Coordinates of C-alpha atoms in Angstrom, one line a residue:
F27 CA 5.6 -20.6 -21.6
A28 CA 5.1 -19.6 -18.3
A29 CA 2.9 -16.6 -16.5
K30 CA 3.1 -15.1 -13.3
F31 CA 0.1 -13.3 -11.6
G32 CA 0.8 -10.5 -8.9
R33 CA -1.7 -8.3 -6.9
L34 CA -1.1 -5.3 -9.6
T35 CA -2.1 -7.6 -12.5
Q36 CA -5.8 -8.2 -10.9
N37 CA -6.5 -4.5 -12.5
E38 CA -5.6 -5.7 -15.8
P39 CA -7.9 -8.8 -16.6
L40 CA -6.3 -11.7 -19.0
S41 CA -3.2 -9.5 -19.2
T42 CA -0.7 -12.3 -17.3
I43 CA -2.2 -15.5 -19.5
S44 CA -1.8 -13.4 -22.4
S45 CA 1.6 -12.6 -21.5
G46 CA 3.0 -16.0 -21.6
L47 CA 1.5 -16.7 -25.0
E48 CA 2.8 -13.2 -26.3
A49 CA 6.3 -14.3 -25.2
Y50 CA 6.1 -17.7 -27.0
L51 CA 4.5 -15.9 -30.2
R52 CA 7.3 -12.9 -29.9
T53 CA 9.7 -15.6 -30.5
I54 CA 8.1 -17.1 -33.1
A55 CA 7.8 -13.9 -34.7
K56 CA 11.5 -13.2 -34.5
L57 CA 12.4 -16.5 -35.7
K58 CA 10.3 -15.9 -38.9
S59 CA 11.8 -12.6 -39.3
N60 CA 15.0 -13.8 -39.0
I61 CA 14.6 -16.9 -41.3
E62 CA 13.2 -14.3 -44.2
D63 CA 16.3 -12.0 -44.0
V64 CA 18.3 -15.4 -44.5
N65 CA 16.4 -16.1 -47.7
L66 CA 17.0 -13.1 -48.6
E67 CA 21.1 -13.1 -48.3
N68 CA 20.7 -10.3 -45.8
N69 CA 21.7 -12.3 -43.3
P70 CA 23.9 -15.2 -43.5
V71 CA 23.6 -18.1 -41.0
A72 CA 27.0 -20.2 -40.6
N73 CA 24.7 -23.1 -39.0
D74 CA 22.6 -24.5 -42.2
E75 CA 20.5 -27.4 -40.2
Q76 CA 19.8 -25.4 -37.3
R77 CA 18.4 -22.8 -39.1
E78 CA 16.2 -25.6 -41.5
N79 CA 15.1 -27.0 -38.2
Q80 CA 13.9 -23.6 -37.3
E81 CA 12.2 -22.8 -40.4
E82 CA 10.2 -26.1 -40.6
Y83 CA 9.4 -25.5 -36.9
V84 CA 8.2 -22.2 -37.9
N85 CA 6.4 -22.9 -40.7
I86 CA 4.7 -25.4 -39.0
I87 CA 3.6 -23.8 -36.1
V88 CA 2.4 -20.4 -38.1
S89 CA 0.1 -22.7 -40.9
S90 CA -1.4 -24.2 -38.2
I91 CA -2.4 -21.4 -36.7
L92 CA -3.5 -20.2 -40.0
R93 CA -5.5 -23.7 -40.2
H94 CA -7.8 -23.3 -37.0
L95 CA -8.1 -19.3 -36.8
S96 CA -9.4 -17.0 -39.6
P97 CA -7.8 -13.5 -40.7
A98 CA -10.4 -12.2 -38.4
G99 CA -10.0 -14.0 -35.4
I100 CA -6.5 -13.2 -35.5
V101 CA -7.6 -9.8 -35.8
F102 CA -9.8 -10.3 -32.9
L103 CA -6.7 -11.9 -30.9
S104 CA -4.4 -9.5 -31.6
G105 CA -5.4 -6.6 -28.6
L106 CA -4.2 -8.8 -26.1
I107 CA -1.4 -10.8 -28.1
P108 CA 0.2 -8.3 -30.4
S109 CA 2.9 -10.4 -31.7
L110 CA 0.2 -11.7 -34.2
K111 CA 0.8 -8.2 -35.7
A112 CA 4.3 -9.2 -36.2
L113 CA 3.6 -12.6 -37.3
F114 CA 0.7 -12.2 -39.7
P115 CA 1.6 -8.9 -41.4
E116 CA -0.6 -9.7 -44.2
V117 CA -3.5 -10.5 -42.5
F118 CA -3.5 -7.2 -41.3
R119 CA -2.8 -6.0 -44.5
S120 CA -5.5 -7.7 -46.4
V121 CA -8.3 -8.1 -44.2
V122 CA -11.5 -6.4 -44.9
M123 CA -14.6 -6.9 -42.3
D124 CA -17.7 -7.0 -44.5
D125 CA -21.1 -5.9 -42.7
D126 CA -21.8 -9.1 -41.3
S127 CA -18.7 -9.5 -39.3
V128 CA -18.8 -6.0 -38.0
S129 CA -20.9 -4.2 -36.2
D130 CA -21.1 -0.3 -36.2
C131 CA -22.5 0.6 -33.1
D132 CA -21.4 4.3 -33.0
G133 CA -22.9 5.7 -36.1
N134 CA -26.0 3.7 -36.9
N135 CA -27.8 2.7 -34.1
G136 CA -26.6 -1.1 -34.4
T137 CA -27.5 -1.6 -38.1
T138 CA -24.9 -1.9 -40.9
D139 CA -25.3 -0.2 -44.2
G140 CA -27.7 -2.4 -46.0
G141 CA -30.1 -2.0 -42.7
E142 CA -29.4 -5.6 -41.2
E143 CA -29.0 -5.3 -37.3
T144 CA -25.6 -6.5 -35.6
C145 CA -26.3 -5.0 -31.9
D146 CA -29.4 -5.2 -29.0
N147 CA -27.5 -2.5 -26.6
G148 CA -25.7 -4.2 -25.3
N149 CA -27.0 -8.0 -24.9
E150 CA -25.6 -10.9 -26.7
S151 CA -25.6 -10.7 -30.5
D152 CA -27.8 -12.6 -32.4
H153 CA -25.3 -12.7 -35.7
D154 CA -23.5 -15.2 -37.0
D155 CA -20.0 -15.6 -35.9
S156 CA -18.1 -16.6 -39.1
S157 CA -15.5 -14.1 -39.0
V158 CA -14.1 -16.7 -36.1
G159 CA -14.2 -19.8 -38.4
N160 CA -16.3 -21.8 -36.5
E161 CA -19.2 -21.7 -33.8
P162 CA -18.2 -22.1 -30.2
N163 CA -19.6 -24.6 -28.5
E164 CA -23.1 -24.6 -27.8
N165 CA -22.8 -25.8 -24.4
E166 CA -20.4 -22.9 -23.7
E167 CA -22.4 -20.5 -21.9
R168 CA -23.0 -23.3 -19.4
M169 CA -20.0 -24.3 -19.0
V170 CA -18.1 -21.1 -18.6
G171 CA -20.4 -19.5 -15.7
D172 CA -22.6 -16.1 -16.2
G173 CA -20.0 -14.4 -15.9
S174 CA -21.6 -11.8 -14.1
S175 CA -18.4 -10.6 -12.2
I176 CA -16.4 -10.2 -15.4
N177 CA -15.7 -7.2 -17.2
Y178 CA -14.4 -7.7 -20.4
D179 CA -12.4 -5.3 -22.9
D180 CA -12.5 -5.0 -26.5
D181 CA -9.4 -4.8 -28.4
N182 CA -8.8 -0.7 -27.2
G183 CA -9.8 -0.9 -23.8
N184 CA -13.4 -0.5 -24.2
G185 CA -16.2 -2.4 -23.0
N186 CA -17.8 -4.2 -25.8
D187 CA -21.0 -2.7 -25.1
C188 CA -22.3 -3.5 -28.4
M189 CA -21.7 -7.3 -28.5
G190 CA -22.7 -8.1 -24.9
A191 CA -20.8 -9.6 -22.0
G192 CA -21.7 -12.9 -22.3
A193 CA -20.8 -12.8 -26.8
Y194 CA -17.8 -11.0 -26.6
R195 CA -16.3 -13.4 -23.5
N196 CA -17.3 -16.8 -25.4
K197 CA -15.9 -15.8 -28.6
L198 CA -12.7 -14.7 -26.7
H199 CA -12.7 -18.1 -24.9
Y200 CA -13.0 -20.0 -28.2
L201 CA -10.0 -17.9 -30.1
F202 CA -7.9 -18.7 -26.9
R203 CA -8.8 -22.9 -27.2
Q204 CA -8.1 -22.7 -31.4
L205 CA -5.2 -20.6 -30.9
L206 CA -3.9 -23.2 -27.8
K207 CA -5.2 -26.0 -29.5
A208 CA -3.1 -24.6 -33.4
I209 CA 0.5 -24.9 -31.2
S210 CA 0.0 -28.2 -29.0
E211 CA -0.8 -30.3 -31.7
P212 CA 1.1 -33.8 -31.0
S213 CA 2.6 -33.8 -34.4
H214 CA 4.8 -30.8 -33.5
S215 CA 5.0 -29.0 -29.9
P216 CA 4.0 -30.2 -27.1
I217 CA 2.7 -27.5 -24.8
F218 CA 3.8 -26.8 -21.0
F219 CA 2.1 -23.7 -19.4
Y220 CA 3.1 -22.8 -15.9
V221 CA 1.1 -20.4 -13.9
D222 CA 2.5 -19.1 -10.9
D223 CA 1.0 -17.2 -7.5
L224 CA -2.9 -18.2 -8.7
Q225 CA -4.2 -17.0 -5.2
W226 CA -3.6 -13.1 -6.9
A227 CA -5.3 -14.3 -10.4
D228 CA -8.7 -12.2 -11.6
S229 CA -11.6 -13.8 -12.3
A230 CA -11.6 -13.4 -15.8
S231 CA -8.2 -15.2 -15.9
L232 CA -9.4 -18.2 -14.1
T233 CA -12.7 -18.3 -16.3
L234 CA -10.4 -18.6 -19.1
L235 CA -8.0 -21.3 -17.5
S236 CA -11.4 -23.5 -16.7
S237 CA -12.3 -22.7 -20.7
L238 CA -8.7 -24.0 -22.4
V239 CA -8.9 -26.9 -19.7
L240 CA -12.3 -28.0 -19.2
E241 CA -13.7 -27.1 -23.0
S242 CA -11.0 -28.3 -25.1
D243 CA -12.1 -29.7 -28.3
H244 CA -10.5 -32.6 -28.6
F245 CA -12.5 -34.2 -25.2
N246 CA -15.1 -34.5 -27.2
N247 CA -12.5 -36.3 -30.2
A248 CA -10.8 -38.4 -28.2
D249 CA -10.3 -41.2 -30.8
E250 CA -9.4 -38.5 -33.7
E251 CA -5.3 -38.0 -33.8
E252 CA -6.2 -34.8 -35.1
A253 CA -8.3 -33.8 -32.8
R254 CA -5.9 -34.1 -29.8
Q255 CA -4.0 -31.4 -28.3
C256 CA -0.8 -31.9 -25.9
L257 CA -1.0 -29.6 -23.1
F258 CA 0.5 -30.0 -19.8
L259 CA -0.5 -27.3 -17.1
V260 CA 0.8 -26.2 -13.8
G261 CA -0.4 -23.9 -11.2
S262 CA 1.0 -23.4 -8.2
Y263 CA -1.1 -21.2 -5.4
R264 CA -0.2 -20.7 -1.5
S265 CA -1.6 -23.4 0.6
N266 CA -2.6 -21.3 3.5
K267 CA -6.4 -20.8 2.0
E268 CA -6.5 -17.3 4.2
D269 CA -4.3 -16.2 1.2
Y270 CA -6.4 -16.7 -1.8
P271 CA -10.0 -16.0 -2.4
E272 CA -13.3 -17.9 -2.8
I273 CA -13.0 -17.6 -6.8
L274 CA -9.6 -19.9 -6.3
N275 CA -11.1 -22.4 -4.4
Q276 CA -13.8 -22.7 -7.0
F277 CA -11.8 -23.2 -9.7
I278 CA -9.3 -25.9 -8.3
S279 CA -12.6 -27.9 -7.3
E280 CA -14.3 -27.8 -10.3
I281 CA -10.9 -28.8 -12.2
D282 CA -10.5 -31.4 -9.6
S283 CA -14.2 -32.7 -10.5
V284 CA -13.7 -33.6 -14.7
P285 CA -13.2 -36.9 -15.4
S286 CA -11.7 -36.2 -18.2
V287 CA -9.0 -33.9 -16.9
R288 CA -6.4 -35.8 -15.2
V289 CA -5.5 -33.6 -12.0
T290 CA -2.2 -34.5 -9.9
N291 CA -2.3 -32.2 -6.6
I292 CA 1.6 -32.0 -5.0
S293 CA 1.7 -30.3 -1.5
L294 CA 5.6 -28.9 -0.9
G295 CA 6.6 -28.2 2.5
G296 CA 9.9 -27.9 3.7
I297 CA 12.6 -30.1 3.1
A298 CA 13.4 -32.8 5.3
K299 CA 16.8 -32.7 8.1
S300 CA 19.1 -34.9 5.5
G301 CA 17.9 -32.3 2.7
T302 CA 19.1 -29.5 5.0
N303 CA 22.6 -31.4 5.8
S304 CA 23.3 -31.9 2.3
M305 CA 22.3 -28.6 0.8
I306 CA 24.5 -26.6 3.4
S307 CA 27.4 -29.7 3.2
D308 CA 27.2 -28.8 -0.8
A309 CA 27.6 -25.2 0.1
L310 CA 30.3 -25.3 2.5
R311 CA 32.4 -28.2 0.6
L312 CA 32.3 -30.1 3.6
P313 CA 31.3 -33.6 4.7
I314 CA 28.0 -33.9 6.8
R315 CA 29.6 -35.4 9.7
L316 CA 31.3 -32.4 10.4
I317 CA 28.7 -30.2 9.7
R318 CA 25.9 -32.0 11.1
N319 CA 25.4 -29.9 14.3
F320 CA 25.3 -26.7 12.8
S321 CA 22.9 -28.2 9.7
D322 CA 20.5 -29.4 12.7
V323 CA 20.5 -26.0 14.2
V324 CA 19.7 -24.3 10.5
H325 CA 17.3 -26.9 10.0
K326 CA 15.1 -26.1 13.2
K327 CA 15.4 -22.0 12.8
S328 CA 14.0 -22.6 8.8
A329 CA 11.6 -25.1 9.7
G330 CA 13.4 -26.7 6.3
N331 CA 12.5 -23.9 4.1
P332 CA 15.0 -23.7 1.5
L333 CA 14.5 -20.0 0.9
F334 CA 14.9 -19.5 4.9
V335 CA 18.0 -21.6 4.9
K336 CA 19.8 -19.2 2.3
I337 CA 18.5 -16.6 3.7
F338 CA 20.0 -17.5 7.1
M339 CA 23.2 -18.9 5.5
T340 CA 23.6 -15.6 3.9
S341 CA 22.8 -13.7 6.8
L342 CA 25.4 -15.7 9.2
V343 CA 28.1 -15.0 6.4
E344 CA 27.2 -10.9 6.8
D345 CA 27.4 -10.8 10.5
H346 CA 30.8 -13.0 10.7
Y347 CA 28.8 -15.5 12.3
L348 CA 30.4 -18.4 9.6
T349 CA 33.8 -16.9 8.2
Y350 CA 36.5 -18.7 5.9
S351 CA 39.4 -19.7 7.6
L352 CA 42.4 -19.2 5.0
E353 CA 44.3 -21.0 7.3
E354 CA 42.4 -24.3 7.8
Q355 CA 41.2 -23.6 4.4
R356 CA 37.5 -24.0 5.2
W357 CA 34.2 -22.4 6.5
K358 CA 34.2 -21.9 10.5
W359 CA 31.6 -21.1 12.8
D360 CA 30.7 -21.1 16.6
I361 CA 27.7 -23.1 17.4
D362 CA 27.0 -22.0 20.6
N363 CA 26.9 -17.9 18.9
V364 CA 24.4 -19.6 15.7
R365 CA 21.7 -21.4 18.4
D366 CA 21.5 -17.7 20.3
I367 CA 20.7 -16.2 16.6
S368 CA 16.6 -15.3 15.7
I369 CA 15.1 -15.7 12.5
N370 CA 11.9 -14.1 11.9
E371 CA 9.0 -16.4 10.6
N372 CA 7.7 -14.3 8.0
V373 CA 10.0 -13.8 5.1
A374 CA 8.6 -10.5 4.2
A375 CA 10.5 -9.5 7.3
I376 CA 13.7 -11.1 6.7
L377 CA 13.3 -9.3 2.6
R378 CA 12.7 -6.0 4.7
N379 CA 15.9 -6.0 6.7
K380 CA 18.0 -6.8 3.8
L381 CA 16.5 -4.2 1.5
L382 CA 17.6 -2.0 5.2
R383 CA 20.9 -2.8 4.6
L384 CA 21.4 -1.2 1.2
P385 CA 23.2 1.9 0.7
I386 CA 20.7 4.3 0.7
K387 CA 20.4 5.8 -2.9
V388 CA 19.8 2.3 -4.3
F389 CA 16.9 2.0 -1.4
E390 CA 15.0 5.4 -2.4
A391 CA 15.7 4.3 -6.3
L392 CA 13.7 1.2 -5.5
Q393 CA 11.3 2.5 -3.8
V394 CA 10.6 5.2 -6.7
M395 CA 10.7 1.9 -8.8
S396 CA 8.0 0.3 -7.4
C397 CA 5.8 3.1 -7.8
F398 CA 5.6 1.2 -11.6
G399 CA 4.4 -1.9 -11.0
V400 CA 6.0 -5.4 -11.2
K401 CA 7.9 -4.2 -14.1
V402 CA 10.0 -1.4 -15.1
D403 CA 11.2 -0.5 -18.6
Q404 CA 14.8 -0.4 -19.0
D405 CA 14.6 3.3 -20.2
V406 CA 13.2 4.5 -16.9
L407 CA 16.0 3.1 -15.3

């Protein structure tokens, strides 16, 4: 699964990471629902083998999650991952929080009905965390960090003053690790997790990613097959350090310094001149020997940036510098005219010019849509 950070998501801590898990579990919940419909003979399918494979996979994932997370842990995580409600409706119908696992901070000054103290005016709670299955790692606080810059909210979006920021964070990290462990065991589903635009990640998300990678329980049980998990995390960010904050630099350094995590750094620069030649040769369906001079000019102007190459080639067509000859049945251009054309060095400027060419009503609609953020519901459209 994948997650993409953006400037606006910084105001919604953990929303980007949880959205990646949400999309995956939503699919599992949908498959589970379809399987139940088939078993009730309300929705027959033609491919019985495919249905059986899907049913087996869904049952394995569901069983694995129930094995790693207690009902209270599932309820706790559902505030960030709503699909857990659809995947485990029986849990939400039957779960009952007893006095040892629920703190009533509004009506009894931090005590349960039996007089047992559960809160400490916003400090970390000392009560047993049996509601999430197992105790968090005793070294968790040291490895995660002090969390002083992180504002964690509860399931209703309110600050969890009762549990305390540190205890709430540790519990949340532990449950996320257990969930990831449940869906990434070698026996059924290695996980590929792609996180894009890390330079815009909020501090809470980076701390959670650090916890998922560095504090995985299988590091302490590497020889036990059942304790291992298969997780391949890929994160991308801009190479210009001016574009990302210090917290990202700290995150990268921390991951890089741990011997138990295999890290591969890949720097993506512009493609070579030969690559640009091949790209344009394939696009124009002409042999390289006929387009070499033309592609060399495009490569110089685009600095080998594939996006710039595509945008520049599109602009040549739109401005009739690159035309298709029906008589010769091939693309034609004037190399001198192409050399004289300037190309903006800023991608934003190039895209801005493309937007300005749109019909005025379309452009105004996009302006209004931008006020809604990175996503717009279809009903709004």
